[in-house]
Amino acid sequence: MRNKRIQLLTEIQHKRVKMIETARKNGMASQDTIRCSQELDQLIFEYQCVIKREKEQKKRMRVSFRQVILSWKKAVV
């Protein structure tokens, strides 16, 4: 997941630069600028989804770890 996150951050940065360059060259309302903006939005959304999945996975791991500890305590007692 970490590699995907880094890859997306790199793509976001490149797309942001491209969008700014396109806006300077063609104007803010040009089709090319709008397309770059929409592509940037999609990349940001994907990044947010990756972050959300990572948080959910960490939460599940914490819950599982607690369950193991509680089961281990019961087995020892």
Coordinates of N, CA and C in Angstrom, one line a residue:
M1 N 0.8 -1.2 0.0 CA 0.0 0.0 0.0 C 0.9 1.3 0.0
R2 N 2.0 1.2 0.7 CA 2.8 2.4 0.8 C 3.3 2.8 -0.5
N3 N 3.7 1.8 -1.4 CA 4.2 2.1 -2.7 C 3.1 2.7 -3.6
K4 N 1.9 2.3 -3.4 CA 0.8 2.9 -4.2 C 0.6 4.3 -3.8
R5 N 0.7 4.6 -2.4 CA 0.5 5.9 -1.9 C 1.6 6.8 -2.5
I6 N 2.8 6.4 -2.5 CA 3.9 7.2 -3.0 C 3.8 7.4 -4.5
Q7 N 3.4 6.4 -5.2 CA 3.1 6.5 -6.7 C 2.0 7.5 -7.0
L8 N 0.9 7.5 -6.2 CA -0.1 8.4 -6.4 C 0.3 9.8 -6.1
L9 N 1.0 10.0 -5.0 CA 1.5 11.4 -4.7 C 2.4 11.9 -5.8
T10 N 3.2 11.1 -6.4 CA 4.1 11.5 -7.5 C 3.2 11.9 -8.7
E11 N 2.2 11.1 -9.0 CA 1.3 11.4 -10.1 C 0.5 12.7 -9.9
I12 N 0.1 12.8 -8.7 CA -0.7 14.1 -8.3 C 0.2 15.3 -8.5
Q13 N 1.4 15.2 -8.1 CA 2.3 16.4 -8.3 C 2.6 16.7 -9.7
H14 N 2.8 15.7 -10.5 CA 3.1 15.9 -12.0 C 1.8 16.4 -12.7
K15 N 0.6 15.9 -12.3 CA -0.6 16.4 -12.9 C -0.9 17.8 -12.5
R16 N -0.6 18.2 -11.2 CA -0.8 19.5 -10.8 C 0.1 20.5 -11.6
V17 N 1.4 20.1 -11.8 CA 2.3 21.0 -12.6 C 1.7 21.1 -14.0
K18 N 1.3 20.0 -14.6 CA 0.8 20.0 -16.0 C -0.4 20.9 -16.1
M19 N -1.3 20.8 -15.1 CA -2.5 21.6 -15.1 C -2.2 23.1 -15.0
I20 N -1.3 23.5 -14.1 CA -0.9 24.9 -14.0 C -0.3 25.4 -15.3
E21 N 0.6 24.6 -15.9 CA 1.2 25.0 -17.2 C 0.2 25.1 -18.3
T22 N -0.8 24.2 -18.3 CA -1.9 24.2 -19.3 C -2.7 25.5 -19.1
A23 N -3.0 25.8 -17.8 CA -3.9 26.9 -17.5 C -3.1 28.2 -18.0
R24 N -1.8 28.3 -17.7 CA -1.1 29.5 -18.1 C -1.0 29.6 -19.6
K25 N -0.9 28.5 -20.3 CA -0.8 28.5 -21.8 C -2.2 28.8 -22.4
N26 N -3.2 28.0 -22.0 CA -4.5 28.0 -22.7 C -5.6 28.7 -21.9
G27 N -5.4 29.1 -20.7 CA -6.5 29.7 -19.9 C -7.1 28.8 -19.0
M28 N -7.7 29.3 -17.9 CA -8.3 28.5 -16.9 C -9.6 27.7 -17.4
A29 N -10.3 28.2 -18.4 CA -11.5 27.6 -18.8 C -11.3 26.7 -20.1
S30 N -10.1 26.5 -20.5 CA -9.8 25.7 -21.7 C -10.2 24.3 -21.4
Q31 N -10.5 23.5 -22.5 CA -10.8 22.1 -22.3 C -9.7 21.3 -21.8
D32 N -8.5 21.6 -22.2 CA -7.3 20.9 -21.7 C -7.1 21.1 -20.2
T33 N -7.3 22.4 -19.8 CA -7.1 22.7 -18.3 C -8.2 22.0 -17.5
I34 N -9.4 22.0 -18.0 CA -10.5 21.3 -17.3 C -10.3 19.8 -17.3
R35 N -9.8 19.2 -18.4 CA -9.5 17.8 -18.4 C -8.4 17.5 -17.3
C36 N -7.3 18.3 -17.3 CA -6.2 18.1 -16.3 C -6.8 18.2 -14.9
S37 N -7.7 19.1 -14.7 CA -8.3 19.3 -13.4 C -9.1 18.1 -13.0
Q38 N -9.8 17.6 -13.9 CA -10.6 16.4 -13.6 C -9.8 15.2 -13.3
E39 N -8.7 15.0 -14.1 CA -7.8 13.9 -13.9 C -7.1 14.1 -12.5
L40 N -6.7 15.3 -12.2 CA -6.1 15.5 -10.8 C -7.1 15.2 -9.7
D41 N -8.4 15.6 -9.9 CA -9.4 15.2 -8.9 C -9.5 13.7 -8.7
Q42 N -9.4 13.0 -9.8 CA -9.5 11.5 -9.8 C -8.3 10.9 -9.0
L43 N -7.1 11.4 -9.3 CA -5.9 11.0 -8.6 C -6.0 11.2 -7.1
I44 N -6.5 12.4 -6.7 CA -6.7 12.8 -5.3 C -7.7 11.9 -4.7
F45 N -8.8 11.6 -5.4 CA -9.8 10.7 -4.8 C -9.2 9.3 -4.6
E46 N -8.4 8.8 -5.6 CA -7.8 7.5 -5.4 C -6.8 7.5 -4.2
Y47 N -6.1 8.6 -4.0 CA -5.2 8.7 -2.9 C -5.9 8.6 -1.6
Q48 N -7.1 9.3 -1.5 CA -7.9 9.3 -0.3 C -8.4 7.9 0.0
C49 N -8.8 7.2 -1.0 CA -9.3 5.8 -0.9 C -8.2 4.9 -0.3
V50 N -7.0 5.1 -0.8 CA -5.8 4.3 -0.3 C -5.6 4.6 1.1
I51 N -5.6 5.8 1.5 CA -5.4 6.2 2.9 C -6.5 5.6 3.8
K52 N -7.7 5.7 3.3 CA -8.8 5.2 4.1 C -8.7 3.7 4.3
R53 N -8.3 2.9 3.2 CA -8.1 1.5 3.3 C -7.0 1.2 4.3
E54 N -5.9 1.9 4.3 CA -4.8 1.7 5.2 C -5.3 1.9 6.6
K55 N -6.0 2.9 6.9 CA -6.5 3.2 8.3 C -7.4 2.1 8.7
E56 N -8.3 1.6 7.9 CA -9.2 0.5 8.2 C -8.5 -0.8 8.5
Q57 N -7.4 -1.0 7.7 CA -6.6 -2.2 7.9 C -5.9 -2.2 9.2
K58 N -5.3 -1.0 9.5 CA -4.6 -0.9 10.8 C -5.6 -1.1 12.0
K59 N -6.8 -0.5 11.8 CA -7.8 -0.7 12.9 C -8.2 -2.2 13.1
R60 N -8.4 -2.9 12.0 CA -8.7 -4.3 12.1 C -7.5 -5.1 12.7
M61 N -6.3 -4.7 12.4 CA -5.1 -5.4 12.9 C -5.1 -5.2 14.5
R62 N -5.4 -3.9 14.9 CA -5.4 -3.6 16.3 C -6.4 -4.5 17.1
V63 N -7.6 -4.6 16.5 CA -8.7 -5.3 17.1 C -8.3 -6.8 17.1
S64 N -7.7 -7.3 16.1 CA -7.3 -8.7 16.1 C -6.2 -9.0 17.1
F65 N -5.3 -8.0 17.2 CA -4.2 -8.2 18.2 C -4.7 -8.2 19.6
R66 N -5.7 -7.3 19.9 CA -6.3 -7.3 21.2 C -7.0 -8.6 21.5
Q67 N -7.7 -9.2 20.5 CA -8.4 -10.4 20.7 C -7.4 -11.6 21.0
V68 N -6.3 -11.5 20.3 CA -5.2 -12.6 20.6 C -4.7 -12.4 22.0
I69 N -4.4 -11.2 22.4 CA -3.9 -11.0 23.8 C -5.0 -11.4 24.8
L70 N -6.2 -11.1 24.6 CA -7.3 -11.5 25.6 C -7.4 -13.0 25.6
S71 N -7.3 -13.7 24.4 CA -7.4 -15.1 24.4 C -6.2 -15.8 25.1
W72 N -5.1 -15.2 24.9 CA -3.9 -15.7 25.5 C -3.9 -15.6 27.0
K73 N -4.5 -14.4 27.5 CA -4.6 -14.2 29.0 C -5.5 -15.3 29.5
K74 N -6.6 -15.6 28.8 CA -7.6 -16.6 29.3 C -7.0 -18.0 29.3
A75 N -6.2 -18.3 28.3 CA -5.5 -19.6 28.3 C -4.5 -19.7 29.4
V76 N -3.8 -18.7 29.8 CA -2.8 -18.7 30.8 C -3.4 -18.9 32.2
V77 N -4.5 -18.2 32.4 CA -5.2 -18.2 33.7 C -5.9 -19.5 33.8

